[in-house]
Coordinates of C-alpha atoms in Angstrom, one line a residue:
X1 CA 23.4 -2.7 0.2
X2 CA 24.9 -3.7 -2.8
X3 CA 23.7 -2.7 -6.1
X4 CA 24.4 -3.5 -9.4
X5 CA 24.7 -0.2 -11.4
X6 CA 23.6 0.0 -15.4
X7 CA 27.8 -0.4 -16.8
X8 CA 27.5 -3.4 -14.9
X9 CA 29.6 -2.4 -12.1
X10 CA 28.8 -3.2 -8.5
X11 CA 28.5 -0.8 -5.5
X12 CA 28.5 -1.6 -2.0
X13 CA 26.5 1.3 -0.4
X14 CA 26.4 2.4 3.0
X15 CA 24.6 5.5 4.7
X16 CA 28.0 6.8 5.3
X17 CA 30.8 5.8 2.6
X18 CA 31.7 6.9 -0.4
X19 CA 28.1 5.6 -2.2
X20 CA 26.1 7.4 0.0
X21 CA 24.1 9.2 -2.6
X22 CA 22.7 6.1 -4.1
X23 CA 22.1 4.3 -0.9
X24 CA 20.1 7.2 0.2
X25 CA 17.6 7.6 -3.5
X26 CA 17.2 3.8 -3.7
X27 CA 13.6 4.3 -2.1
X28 CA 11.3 4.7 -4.5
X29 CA 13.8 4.7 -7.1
X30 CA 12.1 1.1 -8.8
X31 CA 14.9 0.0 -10.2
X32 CA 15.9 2.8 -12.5
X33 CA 19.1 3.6 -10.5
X34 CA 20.3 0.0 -9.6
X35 CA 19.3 -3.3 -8.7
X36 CA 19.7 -4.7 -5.1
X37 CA 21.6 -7.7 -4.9
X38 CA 22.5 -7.9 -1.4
X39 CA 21.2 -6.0 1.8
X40 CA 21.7 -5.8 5.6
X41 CA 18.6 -4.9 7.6
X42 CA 18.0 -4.3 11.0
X43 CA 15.9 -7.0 13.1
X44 CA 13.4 -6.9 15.9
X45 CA 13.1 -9.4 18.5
X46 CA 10.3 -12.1 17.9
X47 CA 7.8 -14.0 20.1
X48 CA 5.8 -17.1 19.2
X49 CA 2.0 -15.2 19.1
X50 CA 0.8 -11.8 18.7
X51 CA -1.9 -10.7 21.1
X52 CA -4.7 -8.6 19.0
X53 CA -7.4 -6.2 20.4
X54 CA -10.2 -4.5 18.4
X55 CA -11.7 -1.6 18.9
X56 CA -15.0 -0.2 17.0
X57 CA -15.5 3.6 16.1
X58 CA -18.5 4.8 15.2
X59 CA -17.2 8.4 14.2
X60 CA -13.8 9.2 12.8
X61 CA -12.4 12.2 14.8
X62 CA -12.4 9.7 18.1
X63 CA -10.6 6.4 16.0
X64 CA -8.1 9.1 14.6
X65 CA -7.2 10.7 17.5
X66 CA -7.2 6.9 19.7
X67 CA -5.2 5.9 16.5
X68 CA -2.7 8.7 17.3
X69 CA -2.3 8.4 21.2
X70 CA -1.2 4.7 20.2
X71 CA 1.6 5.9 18.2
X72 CA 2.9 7.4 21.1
X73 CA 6.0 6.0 22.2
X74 CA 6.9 4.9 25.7
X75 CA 6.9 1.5 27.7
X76 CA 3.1 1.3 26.9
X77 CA 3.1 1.6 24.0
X78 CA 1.6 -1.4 21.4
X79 CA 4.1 -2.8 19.0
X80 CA 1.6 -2.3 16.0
X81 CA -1.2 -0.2 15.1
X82 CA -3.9 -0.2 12.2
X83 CA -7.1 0.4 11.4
X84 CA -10.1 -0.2 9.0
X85 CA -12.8 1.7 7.9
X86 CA -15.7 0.0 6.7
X87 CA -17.9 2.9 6.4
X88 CA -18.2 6.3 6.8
X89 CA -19.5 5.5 10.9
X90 CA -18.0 1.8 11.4
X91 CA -14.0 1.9 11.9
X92 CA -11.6 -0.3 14.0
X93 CA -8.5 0.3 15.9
X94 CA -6.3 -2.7 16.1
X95 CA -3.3 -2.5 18.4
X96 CA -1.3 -5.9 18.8
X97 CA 1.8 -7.2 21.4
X98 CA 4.0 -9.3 21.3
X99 CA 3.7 -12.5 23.5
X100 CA 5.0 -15.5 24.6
X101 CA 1.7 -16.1 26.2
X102 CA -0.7 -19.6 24.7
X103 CA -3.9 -19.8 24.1
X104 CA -6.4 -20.7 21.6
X105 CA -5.8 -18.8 18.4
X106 CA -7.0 -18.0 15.5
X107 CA -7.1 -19.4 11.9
X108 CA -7.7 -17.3 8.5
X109 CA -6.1 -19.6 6.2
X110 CA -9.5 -21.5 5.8
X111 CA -12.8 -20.8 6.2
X112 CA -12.8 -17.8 8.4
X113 CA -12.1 -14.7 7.1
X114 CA -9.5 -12.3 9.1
X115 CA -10.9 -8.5 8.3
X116 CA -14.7 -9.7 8.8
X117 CA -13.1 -10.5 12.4
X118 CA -12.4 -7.2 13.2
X119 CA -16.2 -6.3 13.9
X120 CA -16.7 -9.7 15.9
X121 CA -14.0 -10.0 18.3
X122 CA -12.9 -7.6 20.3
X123 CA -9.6 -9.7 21.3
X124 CA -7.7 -12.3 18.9
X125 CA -4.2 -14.5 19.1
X126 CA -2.6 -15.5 16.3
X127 CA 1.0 -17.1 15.6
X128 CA 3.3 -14.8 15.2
X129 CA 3.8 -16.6 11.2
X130 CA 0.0 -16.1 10.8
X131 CA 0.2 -12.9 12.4
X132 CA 2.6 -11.6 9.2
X133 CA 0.4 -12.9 7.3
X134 CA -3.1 -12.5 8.1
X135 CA -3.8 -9.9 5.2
X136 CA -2.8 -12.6 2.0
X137 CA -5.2 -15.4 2.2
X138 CA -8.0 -12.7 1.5
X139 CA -5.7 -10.4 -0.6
X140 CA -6.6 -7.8 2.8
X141 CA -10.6 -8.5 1.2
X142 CA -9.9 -8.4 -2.7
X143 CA -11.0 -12.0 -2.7
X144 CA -14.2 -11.6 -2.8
X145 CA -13.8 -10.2 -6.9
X146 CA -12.6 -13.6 -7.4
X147 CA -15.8 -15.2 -5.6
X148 CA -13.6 -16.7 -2.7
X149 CA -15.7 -15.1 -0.4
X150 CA -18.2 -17.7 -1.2
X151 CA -18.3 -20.2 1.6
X152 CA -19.0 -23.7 -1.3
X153 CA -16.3 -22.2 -3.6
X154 CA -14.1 -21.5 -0.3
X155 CA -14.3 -24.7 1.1
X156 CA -13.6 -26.3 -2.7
X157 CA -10.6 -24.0 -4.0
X158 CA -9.0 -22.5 -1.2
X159 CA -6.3 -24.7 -0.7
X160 CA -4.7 -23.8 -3.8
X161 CA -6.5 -20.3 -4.2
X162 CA -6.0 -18.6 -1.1
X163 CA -3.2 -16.4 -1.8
X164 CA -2.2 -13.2 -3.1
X165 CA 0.3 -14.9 -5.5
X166 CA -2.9 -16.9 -6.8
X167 CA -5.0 -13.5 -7.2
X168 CA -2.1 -11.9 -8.8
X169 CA -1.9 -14.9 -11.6
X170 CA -5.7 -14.4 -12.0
X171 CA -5.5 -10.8 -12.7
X172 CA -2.8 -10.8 -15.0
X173 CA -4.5 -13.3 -17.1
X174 CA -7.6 -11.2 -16.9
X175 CA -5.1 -7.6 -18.1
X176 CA -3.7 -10.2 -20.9
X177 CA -6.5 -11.1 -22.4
X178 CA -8.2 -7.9 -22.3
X179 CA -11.4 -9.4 -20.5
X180 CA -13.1 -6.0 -19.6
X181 CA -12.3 -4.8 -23.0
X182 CA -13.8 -7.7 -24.6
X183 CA -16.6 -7.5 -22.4
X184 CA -17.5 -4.1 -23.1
X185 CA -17.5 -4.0 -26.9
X186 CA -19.6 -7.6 -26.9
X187 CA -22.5 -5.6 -24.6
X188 CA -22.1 -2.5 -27.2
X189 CA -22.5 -4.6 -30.2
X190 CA -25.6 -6.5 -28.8
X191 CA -27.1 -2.3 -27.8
X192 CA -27.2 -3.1 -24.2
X193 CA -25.7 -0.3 -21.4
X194 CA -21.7 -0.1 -21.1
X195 CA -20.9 0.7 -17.3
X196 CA -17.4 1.6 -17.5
X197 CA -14.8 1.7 -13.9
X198 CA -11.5 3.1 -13.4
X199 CA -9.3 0.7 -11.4
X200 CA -8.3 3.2 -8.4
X201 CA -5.3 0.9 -6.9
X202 CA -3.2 3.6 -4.2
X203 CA -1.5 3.5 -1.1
X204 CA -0.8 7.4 -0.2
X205 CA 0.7 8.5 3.2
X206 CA -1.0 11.9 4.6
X207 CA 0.5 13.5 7.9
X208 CA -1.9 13.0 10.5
X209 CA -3.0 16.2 10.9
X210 CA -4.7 16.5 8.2
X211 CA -5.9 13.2 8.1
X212 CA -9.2 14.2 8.3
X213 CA -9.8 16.2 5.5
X214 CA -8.6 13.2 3.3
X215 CA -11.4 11.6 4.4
X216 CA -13.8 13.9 3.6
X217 CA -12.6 13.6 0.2
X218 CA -12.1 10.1 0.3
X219 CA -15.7 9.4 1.1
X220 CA -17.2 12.5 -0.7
X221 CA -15.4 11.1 -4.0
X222 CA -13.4 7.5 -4.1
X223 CA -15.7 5.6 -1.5
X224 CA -14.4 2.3 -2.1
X225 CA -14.2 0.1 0.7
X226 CA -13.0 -1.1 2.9
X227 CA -10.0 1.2 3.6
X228 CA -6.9 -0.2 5.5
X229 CA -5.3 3.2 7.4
X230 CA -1.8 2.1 8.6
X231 CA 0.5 4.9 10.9
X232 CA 4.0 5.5 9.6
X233 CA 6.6 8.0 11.8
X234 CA 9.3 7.8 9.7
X235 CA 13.5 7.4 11.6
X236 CA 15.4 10.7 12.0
X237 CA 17.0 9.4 8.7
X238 CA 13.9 9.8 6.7
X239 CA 14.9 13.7 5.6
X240 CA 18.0 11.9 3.4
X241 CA 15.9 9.9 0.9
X242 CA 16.1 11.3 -1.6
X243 CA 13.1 10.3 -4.0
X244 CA 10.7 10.1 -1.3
X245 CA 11.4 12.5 1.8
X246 CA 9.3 12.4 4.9
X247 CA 9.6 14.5 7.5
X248 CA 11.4 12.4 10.2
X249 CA 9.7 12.0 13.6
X250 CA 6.1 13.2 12.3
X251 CA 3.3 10.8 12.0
X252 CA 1.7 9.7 8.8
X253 CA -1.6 7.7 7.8
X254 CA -1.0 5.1 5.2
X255 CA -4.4 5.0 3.7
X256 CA -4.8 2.3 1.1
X257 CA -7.7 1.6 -1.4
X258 CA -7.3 -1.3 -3.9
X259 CA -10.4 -1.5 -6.2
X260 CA -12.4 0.9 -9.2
X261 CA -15.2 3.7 -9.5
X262 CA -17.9 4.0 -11.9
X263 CA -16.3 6.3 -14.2
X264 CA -19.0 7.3 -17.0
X265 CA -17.5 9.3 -19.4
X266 CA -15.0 11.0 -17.5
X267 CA -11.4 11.2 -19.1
X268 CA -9.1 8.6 -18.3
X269 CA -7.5 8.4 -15.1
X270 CA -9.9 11.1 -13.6
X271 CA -10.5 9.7 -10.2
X272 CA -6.4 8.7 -9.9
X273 CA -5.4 12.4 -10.8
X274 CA -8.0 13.7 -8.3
X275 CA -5.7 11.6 -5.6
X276 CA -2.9 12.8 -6.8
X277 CA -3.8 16.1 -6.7
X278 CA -5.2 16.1 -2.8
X279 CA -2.3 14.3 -1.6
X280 CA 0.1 17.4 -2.5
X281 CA -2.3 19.9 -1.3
X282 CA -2.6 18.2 2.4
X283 CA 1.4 17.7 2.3
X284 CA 1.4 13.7 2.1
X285 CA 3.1 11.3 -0.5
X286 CA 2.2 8.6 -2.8
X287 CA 4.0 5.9 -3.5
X288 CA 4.3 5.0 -7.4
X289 CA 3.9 1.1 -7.4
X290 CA 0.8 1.3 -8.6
X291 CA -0.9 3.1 -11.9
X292 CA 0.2 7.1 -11.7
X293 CA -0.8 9.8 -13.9
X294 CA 1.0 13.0 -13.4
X295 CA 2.7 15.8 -16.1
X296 CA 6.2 14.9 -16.6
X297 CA 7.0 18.5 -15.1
X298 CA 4.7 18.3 -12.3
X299 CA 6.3 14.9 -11.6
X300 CA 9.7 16.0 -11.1
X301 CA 8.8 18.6 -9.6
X302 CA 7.6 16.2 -6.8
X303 CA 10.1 13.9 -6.7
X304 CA 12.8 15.5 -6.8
X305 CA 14.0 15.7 -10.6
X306 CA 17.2 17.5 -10.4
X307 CA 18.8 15.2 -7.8
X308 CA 17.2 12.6 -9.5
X309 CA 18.8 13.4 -13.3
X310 CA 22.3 13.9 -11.6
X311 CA 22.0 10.3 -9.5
X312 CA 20.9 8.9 -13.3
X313 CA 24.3 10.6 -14.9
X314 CA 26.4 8.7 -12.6
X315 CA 24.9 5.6 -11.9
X316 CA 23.3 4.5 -14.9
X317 CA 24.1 7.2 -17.9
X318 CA 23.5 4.9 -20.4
X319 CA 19.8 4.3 -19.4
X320 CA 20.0 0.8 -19.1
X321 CA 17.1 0.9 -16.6
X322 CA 14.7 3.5 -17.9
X323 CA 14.0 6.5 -16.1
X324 CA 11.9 7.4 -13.1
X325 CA 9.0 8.8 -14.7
X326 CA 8.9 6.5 -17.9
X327 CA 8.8 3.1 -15.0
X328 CA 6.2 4.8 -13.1
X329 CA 4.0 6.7 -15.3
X330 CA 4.6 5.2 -18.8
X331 CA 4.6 1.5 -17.7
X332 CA 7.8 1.3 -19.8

């Protein structure tokens, strides 16, 4: 990689040289250490389709443990592996392959609908372009917030709305002009009921064998859904990042949850802290792209402060970039 530094100066990093240090706490770092200019990544061989196959659970210990026995390497192995859970006794395996094998396939940029697929086909084929990008034209299934699960609106707007970059201009209109805000005082000035919701907007990754006990939770307390789940084993290298250290070879479950709970009067960010809190207890990580609530001290404590303040002292002293904790907890 190569970074440019807060004194403006810029560092090639490698695993190995003399840089090593901030090539390794780049992850998770969010731009408080350095900005990527330049990177080299490692590629995988391509085909022209993706050959899809989906599986329906109607308990969770048997879609966890066939989501596990996928992960298992070896010449049988599937090239990818996820699942959704649409309620507490419907979930879906989906393994895919790679292919160079035709066929009709399948199209979600219009009016079908990829994730409501899932629990109608059991097989699928998509280009291996479509395949990448089979979760944006429905935002994974946030569109339906902004109506374009409507079939008449669908079939109107989609051409220009079916995109995440289209939801994304929506919702920051919507933050800008402080809609719900608005909304909220207009119903408690006319004496009619005020049901507030606390956005709940996490991906958190939870080795696998506790993976089940998450769920308990998850149902017993967030319940939004759908859920995508989404298995991680992290490269023998994963030890050596240093904001965000996995332990290399072990499997993980990516559960992400993108929407809000009815909140009442419960103090701000009371559902979010509840996540944050049972991720550390079953030994998993969240990643801080989205809304976080921790104590500073608790924080660090987390992600690895001391390394952290030392990386900060050497590669951006001046605090050109912010810090860690004011980026991801602050919004500064």
């Amino acid at each position: 990689m190569e970074i440019l530094c807060g004194n403006g100066a810029i560092r090639l990093c490698r695993p190995d040289n003399e840089n090593a240090d901030l090539f390794h706490a780049i992850p998770n770092s969010y731009g408080s250490l350095g900005y990527i200019l330049r990177l080299r990544v490692k590629l995988l061989p391509a085909t022209p389709f993706v050959g899809l196959t989906h599986r329906g659970f109607s308990d969770r210990t048997p879609f966890l443990s066939e989501m596990e026995a996928a992960c298992v390497q070896g010449p049988q192995a599937p090239d990818f592996v996820e699942g959704v859970v649409f309620t507490p006794n419907d979930f879906v395996l989906t393994t895919a392959r790679l292919t160079h094998d035709s066929g009709p396939v399948g199209d979600y940029k219009g009016m079908q609908i990829y994730y409501r697929s899932l629990q109608s086909r059991t097989e699928d084929l998509l280009t291996m372009r479509d395949f990448l990008w089979r979760w944006d034209p429905d935002w994974f299934w946030c569109s339906r917030t902004f109506g374009m699960q409507n079939r008449l609106l669908r079939r109107l707007f989609g051409r220009w709305m079916l995109r995440s970059s289209s939801y994304w201009k929506i919702q920051s209109l919507y933050r800008k002009w402080k809609i719900e805000e608005r909304a909220c005082a207009l119903r408690s000035a006319l004496h009619l009921p005020v049901e507030r919701f606390e956005a709940v907007i996490q991906d958190v990754e939870i080795p696998v064998e506790n993976a089940q006990e998450f769920m308990e939770f998850y149902f017993r307390e967030i319940d939004i859904r759908p859920c995508w789940i989404c298995p991680i084993r992290p490269l023998d290298t994963a030890g050596r990042w240093t904001l965000y250290a996995m332990e290399p070879g072990a499997l993980y479950l990516n559960f992400g949850f993108w929407g809000s709970v009815a909140s009442s009067d419960r103090e701000v960010g009371h559902y979010n802290r509840r996540i944050e809190r049972i991720v550390q207890e079953l030994g998993g990580r969240k990643s801080l792209y989205s809304q976080s609530f921790y104590p500073e001290d608790e924080f660090w404590r987390i992600y690895n402060g001391e390394a952290y303040r030392k990386l900060k002292s050497t590669f951006d002293p001046q605090n050109v970039f912010g810090n860690l904790y004011q980026k991801a907890v602050l919004g500064h």
